[in-house]
């Protein structure tokens, strides 16, 4: 554990100097370190007993297996939206599977394997809300919550300047604020919102149509082409051997999503 911390610190120092960080892979230690969400039902959840579950967790585990790391040699790190690039660049994680949209902006700092899931931004409101029905309702000084460092927060800022946007660190904090009437809606990808809705039956509903295209990728350090290629090969296998579909059905069935065709991997 100490060795890993030291390695992360050395790597952080090297990253700060923009030095080559090829030596800074935590998997040199016989373990692999993976960044996931800890609070997003259906995608990445850390249970009170420490168990990790969700679609992203399944993808991360499958990939680790193909890289030669069984489940007991995976170290899980929480990767909140605003910290994903930093965790990768500092060498604190080997890869990130955390509802992480592939964007040109992020590609300046990290590289992506995938895409392994396609989704889109949507809105979650309390079930009794009748005045927010979609993006056309967003002009009227509504209080909206999203997460720092996320594409949905940026999109609201750019396209709906009349909205009062509150940025929290996690979507679960946004959902609690929604439950307590502190905000009017939560916005992010529909698979994430559907997970919260399924977790609290009767409390929340999704409204409107998805208004963006988000392609989830697995983040790796910039220039780590060998790892990116290995991860892409693992994703192709996961999609073709039935594991991808089985995990999708197990994790999103309760939220009412039919299993889609998995996206082609961009090799
Ligand atoms: N997929 C979007 C993003 O990468 C929203 C989900 C998230 O914040 O994790 O920013």
mmCIF file of N, CA, C and O in Angstrom, residues 160-251:
data_model
loop_
_atom_site.group_PDB
_atom_site.id
_atom_site.type_symbol
_atom_site.label_atom_id
_atom_site.label_comp_id
_atom_site.label_asym_id
_atom_site.label_seq_id
_atom_site.Cartn_x
_atom_site.Cartn_y
_atom_site.Cartn_z
ATOM 1 N N UNK A 160 -28.164 26.855 -22.116
ATOM 2 C CA UNK A 160 -29.342 27.312 -21.376
ATOM 3 C C UNK A 160 -28.902 28.306 -20.298
ATOM 4 O O UNK A 160 -29.006 28.046 -19.099
ATOM 5 N N UNK A 161 -28.418 29.474 -20.728
ATOM 6 C CA UNK A 161 -27.844 30.414 -19.763
ATOM 7 C C UNK A 161 -28.862 30.965 -18.763
ATOM 8 O O UNK A 161 -28.472 31.437 -17.697
ATOM 9 N N UNK A 162 -30.161 30.859 -19.055
ATOM 10 C CA UNK A 162 -31.176 31.366 -18.125
ATOM 11 C C UNK A 162 -31.378 30.472 -16.909
ATOM 12 O O UNK A 162 -31.981 30.881 -15.912
ATOM 13 N N UNK A 163 -30.846 29.269 -16.968
ATOM 14 C CA UNK A 163 -31.066 28.297 -15.894
ATOM 15 C C UNK A 163 -30.089 28.550 -14.748
ATOM 16 O O UNK A 163 -28.948 28.929 -14.964
ATOM 17 N N UNK A 164 -30.564 28.348 -13.512
ATOM 18 C CA UNK A 164 -29.640 28.425 -12.357
ATOM 19 C C UNK A 164 -29.016 27.052 -12.174
ATOM 20 O O UNK A 164 -29.680 26.137 -11.691
ATOM 21 N N UNK A 165 -27.754 26.948 -12.558
ATOM 22 C CA UNK A 165 -27.088 25.639 -12.487
ATOM 23 C C UNK A 165 -26.292 25.522 -11.198
ATOM 24 O O UNK A 165 -25.446 26.362 -10.904
ATOM 25 N N UNK A 166 -26.583 24.480 -10.420
ATOM 26 C CA UNK A 166 -25.796 24.205 -9.229
ATOM 27 C C UNK A 166 -24.925 23.004 -9.529
ATOM 28 O O UNK A 166 -25.424 21.991 -9.994
ATOM 29 N N UNK A 167 -23.633 23.148 -9.259
ATOM 30 C CA UNK A 167 -22.717 22.037 -9.543
ATOM 31 C C UNK A 167 -22.255 21.395 -8.254
ATOM 32 O O UNK A 167 -21.621 22.046 -7.431
ATOM 33 N N UNK A 168 -22.589 20.131 -8.090
ATOM 34 C CA UNK A 168 -22.153 19.360 -6.929
ATOM 35 C C UNK A 168 -21.024 18.429 -7.362
ATOM 36 O O UNK A 168 -20.710 18.330 -8.536
ATOM 37 N N UNK A 169 -20.464 17.698 -6.373
ATOM 38 C CA UNK A 169 -19.368 16.776 -6.697
ATOM 39 C C UNK A 169 -19.868 15.437 -7.222
ATOM 40 O O UNK A 169 -19.126 14.723 -7.901
ATOM 41 N N UNK A 170 -21.090 15.064 -6.840
ATOM 42 C CA UNK A 170 -21.625 13.756 -7.251
ATOM 43 C C UNK A 170 -23.096 13.902 -7.623
ATOM 44 O O UNK A 170 -23.791 14.808 -7.139
ATOM 45 N N UNK A 171 -23.554 12.960 -8.452
ATOM 46 C CA UNK A 171 -24.979 12.957 -8.808
ATOM 47 C C UNK A 171 -25.840 12.528 -7.631
ATOM 48 O O UNK A 171 -26.989 12.961 -7.518
ATOM 49 N N UNK A 172 -25.325 11.676 -6.747
ATOM 50 C CA UNK A 172 -26.162 11.264 -5.612
ATOM 51 C C UNK A 172 -26.463 12.466 -4.716
ATOM 52 O O UNK A 172 -27.562 12.573 -4.165
ATOM 53 N N UNK A 173 -25.525 13.418 -4.615
ATOM 54 C CA UNK A 173 -25.795 14.647 -3.850
ATOM 55 C C UNK A 173 -26.889 15.457 -4.550
ATOM 56 O O UNK A 173 -27.783 16.015 -3.890
ATOM 57 N N UNK A 174 -26.852 15.523 -5.874
ATOM 58 C CA UNK A 174 -27.919 16.210 -6.632
ATOM 59 C C UNK A 174 -29.272 15.554 -6.371
ATOM 60 O O UNK A 174 -30.276 16.240 -6.165
ATOM 61 N N UNK A 175 -29.296 14.221 -6.373
ATOM 62 C CA UNK A 175 -30.572 13.501 -6.210
ATOM 63 C C UNK A 175 -31.139 13.756 -4.810
ATOM 64 O O UNK A 175 -32.349 13.934 -4.647
ATOM 65 N N UNK A 176 -30.273 13.831 -3.794
ATOM 66 C CA UNK A 176 -30.767 14.141 -2.440
ATOM 67 C C UNK A 176 -31.336 15.559 -2.397
ATOM 68 O O UNK A 176 -32.356 15.808 -1.765
ATOM 69 N N UNK A 177 -30.685 16.502 -3.095
ATOM 70 C CA UNK A 177 -31.193 17.882 -3.149
ATOM 71 C C UNK A 177 -32.546 17.919 -3.867
ATOM 72 O O UNK A 177 -33.439 18.685 -3.492
ATOM 73 N N UNK A 178 -32.702 17.069 -4.875
ATOM 74 C CA UNK A 178 -33.988 16.996 -5.587
ATOM 75 C C UNK A 178 -35.073 16.459 -4.653
ATOM 76 O O UNK A 178 -36.173 17.004 -4.568
ATOM 77 N N UNK A 179 -34.710 15.418 -3.911
ATOM 78 C CA UNK A 179 -35.665 14.808 -2.971
ATOM 79 C C UNK A 179 -36.123 15.822 -1.919
ATOM 80 O O UNK A 179 -37.278 15.851 -1.520
ATOM 81 N N UNK A 180 -35.188 16.695 -1.500
ATOM 82 C CA UNK A 180 -35.487 17.669 -0.438
ATOM 83 C C UNK A 180 -36.029 18.984 -0.968
ATOM 84 O O UNK A 180 -36.028 19.984 -0.248
ATOM 85 N N UNK A 181 -36.394 19.040 -2.218
ATOM 86 C CA UNK A 181 -36.954 20.254 -2.835
ATOM 87 C C UNK A 181 -35.970 21.416 -2.921
ATOM 88 O O UNK A 181 -36.391 22.559 -3.091
ATOM 89 N N UNK A 182 -34.697 21.170 -2.767
ATOM 90 C CA UNK A 182 -33.720 22.264 -2.844
ATOM 91 C C UNK A 182 -33.445 22.654 -4.300
ATOM 92 O O UNK A 182 -32.969 23.754 -4.566
ATOM 93 N N UNK A 183 -33.706 21.748 -5.218
ATOM 94 C CA UNK A 183 -33.553 22.024 -6.654
ATOM 95 C C UNK A 183 -34.767 21.456 -7.391
ATOM 96 O O UNK A 183 -35.560 20.706 -6.818
ATOM 97 N N UNK A 184 -34.898 21.829 -8.681
ATOM 98 C CA UNK A 184 -36.075 21.403 -9.458
ATOM 99 C C UNK A 184 -35.805 20.177 -10.326
ATOM 100 O O UNK A 184 -36.734 19.448 -10.663
ATOM 101 N N UNK A 185 -34.561 19.992 -10.756
ATOM 102 C CA UNK A 185 -34.262 18.862 -11.649
ATOM 103 C C UNK A 185 -32.780 18.526 -11.573
ATOM 104 O O UNK A 185 -31.949 19.372 -11.235
ATOM 105 N N UNK A 186 -32.467 17.272 -11.903
ATOM 106 C CA UNK A 186 -31.074 16.830 -12.049
ATOM 107 C C UNK A 186 -30.868 16.527 -13.523
ATOM 108 O O UNK A 186 -31.747 15.952 -14.167
ATOM 109 N N UNK A 187 -29.725 16.924 -14.060
ATOM 110 C CA UNK A 187 -29.455 16.581 -15.448
ATOM 111 C C UNK A 187 -28.132 15.864 -15.605
ATOM 112 O O UNK A 187 -27.114 16.268 -15.043
ATOM 113 N N UNK A 188 -28.194 14.747 -16.300
ATOM 114 C CA UNK A 188 -27.020 14.008 -16.767
ATOM 115 C C UNK A 188 -27.522 12.925 -17.726
ATOM 116 O O UNK A 188 -28.671 12.984 -18.180
ATOM 117 N N UNK A 189 -26.692 11.933 -18.006
ATOM 118 C CA UNK A 189 -27.052 10.891 -18.968
ATOM 119 C C UNK A 189 -28.253 10.080 -18.475
ATOM 120 O O UNK A 189 -28.364 9.795 -17.270
ATOM 121 N N UNK A 190 -29.097 9.682 -19.430
ATOM 122 C CA UNK A 190 -30.348 9.022 -19.004
ATOM 123 C C UNK A 190 -30.115 7.699 -18.266
ATOM 124 O O UNK A 190 -30.876 7.376 -17.350
ATOM 125 N N UNK A 191 -29.072 6.950 -18.607
ATOM 126 C CA UNK A 191 -28.846 5.684 -17.873
ATOM 127 C C UNK A 191 -28.548 5.942 -16.396
ATOM 128 O O UNK A 191 -28.928 5.154 -15.526
ATOM 129 N N UNK A 192 -27.861 7.049 -16.124
ATOM 130 C CA UNK A 192 -27.534 7.399 -14.729
ATOM 131 C C UNK A 192 -28.815 7.800 -13.998
ATOM 132 O O UNK A 192 -29.103 7.304 -12.899
ATOM 133 N N UNK A 193 -29.601 8.674 -14.627
ATOM 134 C CA UNK A 193 -30.840 9.151 -13.993
ATOM 135 C C UNK A 193 -31.804 7.985 -13.768
ATOM 136 O O UNK A 193 -32.447 7.899 -12.713
ATOM 137 N N UNK A 194 -31.902 7.090 -14.753
ATOM 138 C CA UNK A 194 -32.810 5.944 -14.624
ATOM 139 C C UNK A 194 -32.408 5.057 -13.461
ATOM 140 O O UNK A 194 -33.265 4.470 -12.785
ATOM 141 N N UNK A 195 -31.114 4.971 -13.182
ATOM 142 C CA UNK A 195 -30.635 4.174 -12.044
ATOM 143 C C UNK A 195 -31.132 4.749 -10.722
ATOM 144 O O UNK A 195 -31.576 4.008 -9.842
ATOM 145 N N UNK A 196 -31.090 6.075 -10.589
ATOM 146 C CA UNK A 196 -31.596 6.697 -9.355
ATOM 147 C C UNK A 196 -33.110 6.538 -9.256
ATOM 148 O O UNK A 196 -33.652 6.302 -8.167
ATOM 149 N N UNK A 197 -33.811 6.693 -10.394
ATOM 150 C CA UNK A 197 -35.271 6.552 -10.381
ATOM 151 C C UNK A 197 -35.652 5.131 -9.947
ATOM 152 O O UNK A 197 -36.563 4.946 -9.130
ATOM 153 N N UNK A 198 -34.925 4.135 -10.456
ATOM 154 C CA UNK A 198 -35.248 2.737 -10.113
ATOM 155 C C UNK A 198 -34.957 2.448 -8.640
ATOM 156 O O UNK A 198 -35.597 1.606 -8.018
ATOM 157 N N UNK A 199 -33.991 3.176 -8.077
ATOM 158 C CA UNK A 199 -33.603 2.950 -6.681
ATOM 159 C C UNK A 199 -34.650 3.500 -5.693
ATOM 160 O O UNK A 199 -34.742 3.026 -4.567
ATOM 161 N N UNK A 200 -35.403 4.518 -6.121
ATOM 162 C CA UNK A 200 -36.420 5.134 -5.246
ATOM 163 C C UNK A 200 -37.766 5.085 -5.954
ATOM 164 O O UNK A 200 -38.243 6.108 -6.454
ATOM 165 N N UNK A 201 -38.407 3.896 -6.008
ATOM 166 C CA UNK A 201 -39.628 3.752 -6.812
ATOM 167 C C UNK A 201 -40.685 4.782 -6.409
ATOM 168 O O UNK A 201 -40.937 4.994 -5.229
ATOM 169 N N UNK A 202 -41.257 5.450 -7.414
ATOM 170 C CA UNK A 202 -42.338 6.405 -7.164
ATOM 171 C C UNK A 202 -41.879 7.816 -6.863
ATOM 172 O O UNK A 202 -42.681 8.751 -6.886
ATOM 173 N N UNK A 203 -40.599 8.027 -6.577
ATOM 174 C CA UNK A 203 -40.151 9.361 -6.152
ATOM 175 C C UNK A 203 -39.815 10.284 -7.327
ATOM 176 O O UNK A 203 -40.098 11.480 -7.288
ATOM 177 N N UNK A 204 -39.219 9.719 -8.369
ATOM 178 C CA UNK A 204 -38.689 10.556 -9.467
ATOM 179 C C UNK A 204 -39.137 10.024 -10.824
ATOM 180 O O UNK A 204 -39.486 8.849 -10.969
ATOM 181 N N UNK A 205 -39.058 10.908 -11.845
ATOM 182 C CA UNK A 205 -39.325 10.454 -13.217
ATOM 183 C C UNK A 205 -38.402 11.182 -14.185
ATOM 184 O O UNK A 205 -37.991 12.329 -13.937
ATOM 185 N N UNK A 206 -38.079 10.505 -15.278
ATOM 186 C CA UNK A 206 -37.336 11.151 -16.369
ATOM 187 C C UNK A 206 -38.336 11.858 -17.259
ATOM 188 O O UNK A 206 -39.428 11.340 -17.501
ATOM 189 N N UNK A 207 -37.966 13.065 -17.761
ATOM 190 C CA UNK A 207 -38.867 13.782 -18.666
ATOM 191 C C UNK A 207 -38.123 14.198 -19.934
ATOM 192 O O UNK A 207 -36.904 14.402 -19.923
ATOM 193 N N UNK A 208 -38.887 14.334 -21.027
ATOM 194 C CA UNK A 208 -38.337 14.799 -22.305
ATOM 195 C C UNK A 208 -37.531 13.724 -23.003
ATOM 196 O O UNK A 208 -37.432 12.586 -22.538
ATOM 197 N N UNK A 209 -36.970 14.114 -24.133
ATOM 198 C CA UNK A 209 -36.136 13.214 -24.929
ATOM 199 C C UNK A 209 -34.672 13.497 -24.619
ATOM 200 O O UNK A 209 -34.329 14.639 -24.288
ATOM 201 N N UNK A 210 -33.789 12.502 -24.769
ATOM 202 C CA UNK A 210 -32.352 12.782 -24.595
ATOM 203 C C UNK A 210 -31.921 13.897 -25.550
ATOM 204 O O UNK A 210 -32.380 13.937 -26.691
ATOM 205 N N UNK A 211 -31.094 14.836 -25.059
ATOM 206 C CA UNK A 211 -30.722 15.979 -25.897
ATOM 207 C C UNK A 211 -29.214 16.095 -26.138
ATOM 208 O O UNK A 211 -28.696 17.185 -26.390
ATOM 209 N N UNK A 212 -28.513 14.948 -26.073
ATOM 210 C CA UNK A 212 -27.107 14.930 -26.488
ATOM 211 C C UNK A 212 -26.760 13.489 -26.830
ATOM 212 O O UNK A 212 -27.558 12.586 -26.567
ATOM 213 N N UNK A 213 -25.591 13.302 -27.423
ATOM 214 C CA UNK A 213 -25.101 11.944 -27.678
ATOM 215 C C UNK A 213 -23.820 11.781 -26.877
ATOM 216 O O UNK A 213 -22.842 12.508 -27.090
ATOM 217 N N UNK A 214 -23.850 10.873 -25.897
ATOM 218 C CA UNK A 214 -22.669 10.610 -25.067
ATOM 219 C C UNK A 214 -22.171 9.202 -25.388
ATOM 220 O O UNK A 214 -22.948 8.244 -25.322
ATOM 221 N N UNK A 215 -20.912 9.089 -25.749
ATOM 222 C CA UNK A 215 -20.292 7.783 -25.995
ATOM 223 C C UNK A 215 -19.321 7.518 -24.871
ATOM 224 O O UNK A 215 -18.336 8.246 -24.718
ATOM 225 N N UNK A 216 -19.588 6.476 -24.094
ATOM 226 C CA UNK A 216 -18.706 6.188 -22.965
ATOM 227 C C UNK A 216 -17.445 5.461 -23.437
ATOM 228 O O UNK A 216 -17.523 4.452 -24.145
ATOM 229 N N UNK A 217 -16.308 5.980 -22.987
ATOM 230 C CA UNK A 217 -15.032 5.344 -23.274
ATOM 231 C C UNK A 217 -14.332 4.949 -21.984
ATOM 232 O O UNK A 217 -14.729 5.347 -20.891
ATOM 233 N N UNK A 218 -13.294 4.142 -22.125
ATOM 234 C CA UNK A 218 -12.444 3.796 -20.976
ATOM 235 C C UNK A 218 -11.212 4.683 -21.070
ATOM 236 O O UNK A 218 -10.460 4.625 -22.050
ATOM 237 N N UNK A 219 -11.046 5.539 -20.075
ATOM 238 C CA UNK A 219 -9.934 6.485 -20.088
ATOM 239 C C UNK A 219 -8.624 5.809 -19.725
ATOM 240 O O UNK A 219 -8.576 5.010 -18.776
ATOM 241 N N UNK A 220 -7.585 6.117 -20.499
ATOM 242 C CA UNK A 220 -6.214 5.661 -20.190
ATOM 243 C C UNK A 220 -5.285 6.870 -20.284
ATOM 244 O O UNK A 220 -5.672 7.912 -20.806
ATOM 245 N N UNK A 221 -4.047 6.693 -19.792
ATOM 246 C CA UNK A 221 -3.094 7.796 -19.901
ATOM 247 C C UNK A 221 -2.815 8.120 -21.358
ATOM 248 O O UNK A 221 -2.777 7.223 -22.204
ATOM 249 N N UNK A 222 -2.631 9.396 -21.631
ATOM 250 C CA UNK A 222 -2.376 9.842 -22.994
ATOM 251 C C UNK A 222 -1.130 9.136 -23.528
ATOM 252 O O UNK A 222 -0.095 9.088 -22.874
ATOM 253 N N UNK A 223 -1.248 8.546 -24.699
ATOM 254 C CA UNK A 223 -0.108 7.897 -25.337
ATOM 255 C C UNK A 223 0.074 6.442 -24.969
ATOM 256 O O UNK A 223 0.949 5.784 -25.534
ATOM 257 N N UNK A 224 -0.754 5.921 -24.039
ATOM 258 C CA UNK A 224 -0.595 4.503 -23.658
ATOM 259 C C UNK A 224 -1.349 3.631 -24.669
ATOM 260 O O UNK A 224 -2.382 3.020 -24.377
ATOM 261 N N UNK A 225 -0.784 3.583 -25.881
ATOM 262 C CA UNK A 225 -1.468 2.882 -26.973
ATOM 263 C C UNK A 225 -1.541 1.387 -26.740
ATOM 264 O O UNK A 225 -2.498 0.734 -27.160
ATOM 265 N N UNK A 226 -0.512 0.840 -26.072
ATOM 266 C CA UNK A 226 -0.509 -0.612 -25.843
ATOM 267 C C UNK A 226 -1.707 -0.988 -24.965
ATOM 268 O O UNK A 226 -2.453 -1.923 -25.282
ATOM 269 N N UNK A 227 -1.895 -0.252 -23.868
ATOM 270 C CA UNK A 227 -3.017 -0.555 -22.967
ATOM 271 C C UNK A 227 -4.350 -0.290 -23.671
ATOM 272 O O UNK A 227 -5.287 -1.087 -23.570
ATOM 273 N N UNK A 228 -4.424 0.809 -24.411
ATOM 274 C CA UNK A 228 -5.672 1.145 -25.108
ATOM 275 C C UNK A 228 -6.058 0.021 -26.079
ATOM 276 O O UNK A 228 -7.214 -0.397 -26.150
ATOM 277 N N UNK A 229 -5.071 -0.495 -26.805
ATOM 278 C CA UNK A 229 -5.352 -1.580 -27.757
ATOM 279 C C UNK A 229 -5.800 -2.846 -27.033
ATOM 280 O O UNK A 229 -6.766 -3.503 -27.446
ATOM 281 N N UNK A 230 -5.119 -3.171 -25.920
ATOM 282 C CA UNK A 230 -5.512 -4.367 -25.149
ATOM 283 C C UNK A 230 -6.943 -4.220 -24.625
ATOM 284 O O UNK A 230 -7.719 -5.174 -24.623
ATOM 285 N N UNK A 231 -7.273 -3.014 -24.160
ATOM 286 C CA UNK A 231 -8.632 -2.790 -23.634
ATOM 287 C C UNK A 231 -9.649 -2.897 -24.770
ATOM 288 O O UNK A 231 -10.707 -3.521 -24.617
ATOM 289 N N UNK A 232 -9.325 -2.326 -25.928
ATOM 290 C CA UNK A 232 -10.245 -2.434 -27.068
ATOM 291 C C UNK A 232 -10.474 -3.902 -27.439
ATOM 292 O O UNK A 232 -11.607 -4.302 -27.720
ATOM 293 N N UNK A 233 -9.409 -4.693 -27.444
ATOM 294 C CA UNK A 233 -9.564 -6.111 -27.765
ATOM 295 C C UNK A 233 -10.475 -6.801 -26.745
ATOM 296 O O UNK A 233 -11.318 -7.629 -27.113
ATOM 297 N N UNK A 234 -10.316 -6.445 -25.475
ATOM 298 C CA UNK A 234 -11.162 -7.029 -24.431
ATOM 299 C C UNK A 234 -12.628 -6.620 -24.641
ATOM 300 O O UNK A 234 -13.540 -7.438 -24.483
ATOM 301 N N UNK A 235 -12.844 -5.359 -25.006
ATOM 302 C CA UNK A 235 -14.229 -4.886 -25.214
ATOM 303 C C UNK A 235 -14.887 -5.614 -26.383
ATOM 304 O O UNK A 235 -16.064 -5.973 -26.326
ATOM 305 N N UNK A 236 -14.113 -5.839 -27.447
ATOM 306 C CA UNK A 236 -14.660 -6.581 -28.594
ATOM 307 C C UNK A 236 -15.107 -7.970 -28.135
ATOM 308 O O UNK A 236 -16.195 -8.441 -28.473
ATOM 309 N N UNK A 237 -14.274 -8.599 -27.318
ATOM 310 C CA UNK A 237 -14.628 -9.938 -26.804
ATOM 311 C C UNK A 237 -15.856 -9.877 -25.914
ATOM 312 O O UNK A 237 -16.759 -10.725 -26.018
ATOM 313 N N UNK A 238 -15.907 -8.879 -25.032
ATOM 314 C CA UNK A 238 -17.049 -8.766 -24.113
ATOM 315 C C UNK A 238 -18.344 -8.585 -24.884
ATOM 316 O O UNK A 238 -19.392 -9.111 -24.507
ATOM 317 N N UNK A 239 -18.269 -7.831 -25.978
ATOM 318 C CA UNK A 239 -19.473 -7.590 -26.770
ATOM 319 C C UNK A 239 -19.868 -8.825 -27.576
ATOM 320 O O UNK A 239 -21.042 -9.022 -27.868
ATOM 321 N N UNK A 240 -18.880 -9.639 -27.957
ATOM 322 C CA UNK A 240 -19.219 -10.776 -28.833
ATOM 323 C C UNK A 240 -19.525 -12.062 -28.063
ATOM 324 O O UNK A 240 -20.225 -12.931 -28.574
ATOM 325 N N UNK A 241 -19.061 -12.193 -26.817
ATOM 326 C CA UNK A 241 -19.292 -13.477 -26.124
ATOM 327 C C UNK A 241 -20.544 -13.482 -25.244
ATOM 328 O O UNK A 241 -20.773 -14.432 -24.489
ATOM 329 N N UNK A 242 -21.347 -12.397 -25.328
ATOM 330 C CA UNK A 242 -22.607 -12.372 -24.577
ATOM 331 C C UNK A 242 -22.506 -11.698 -23.215
ATOM 332 O O UNK A 242 -23.523 -11.371 -22.598
ATOM 333 N N UNK A 243 -21.281 -11.441 -22.740
ATOM 334 C CA UNK A 243 -21.133 -10.847 -21.399
ATOM 335 C C UNK A 243 -21.676 -9.415 -21.353
ATOM 336 O O UNK A 243 -22.245 -8.988 -20.346
ATOM 337 N N UNK A 244 -21.465 -8.680 -22.438
ATOM 338 C CA UNK A 244 -21.930 -7.280 -22.478
ATOM 339 C C UNK A 244 -23.450 -7.245 -22.328
ATOM 340 O O UNK A 244 -23.984 -6.516 -21.495
ATOM 341 N N UNK A 245 -24.145 -8.058 -23.134
ATOM 342 C CA UNK A 245 -25.616 -8.072 -23.092
ATOM 343 C C UNK A 245 -26.121 -8.542 -21.724
ATOM 344 O O UNK A 245 -27.071 -7.984 -21.181
ATOM 345 N N UNK A 246 -25.484 -9.568 -21.181
ATOM 346 C CA UNK A 246 -25.921 -10.104 -19.877
ATOM 347 C C UNK A 246 -25.782 -9.029 -18.805
ATOM 348 O O UNK A 246 -26.680 -8.850 -17.971
ATOM 349 N N UNK A 247 -24.674 -8.289 -18.836
ATOM 350 C CA UNK A 247 -24.469 -7.252 -17.827
ATOM 351 C C UNK A 247 -25.455 -6.104 -18.018
ATOM 352 O O UNK A 247 -26.004 -5.571 -17.053
ATOM 353 N N UNK A 248 -25.693 -5.726 -19.258
ATOM 354 C CA UNK A 248 -26.652 -4.640 -19.513
ATOM 355 C C UNK A 248 -28.018 -5.030 -18.942
ATOM 356 O O UNK A 248 -28.643 -4.253 -18.222
ATOM 357 N N UNK A 249 -28.474 -6.252 -19.270
ATOM 358 C CA UNK A 249 -29.801 -6.700 -18.810
ATOM 359 C C UNK A 249 -29.854 -6.736 -17.280
ATOM 360 O O UNK A 249 -30.832 -6.307 -16.667
ATOM 361 N N UNK A 250 -28.782 -7.223 -16.654
ATOM 362 C CA UNK A 250 -28.779 -7.357 -15.193
ATOM 363 C C UNK A 250 -28.785 -5.995 -14.502
ATOM 364 O O UNK A 250 -29.398 -5.824 -13.461
ATOM 365 N N UNK A 251 -28.113 -5.019 -15.105
ATOM 366 C CA UNK A 251 -27.949 -3.734 -14.425
ATOM 367 C C UNK A 251 -28.975 -2.670 -14.802
ATOM 368 O O UNK A 251 -29.235 -1.757 -14.025
#
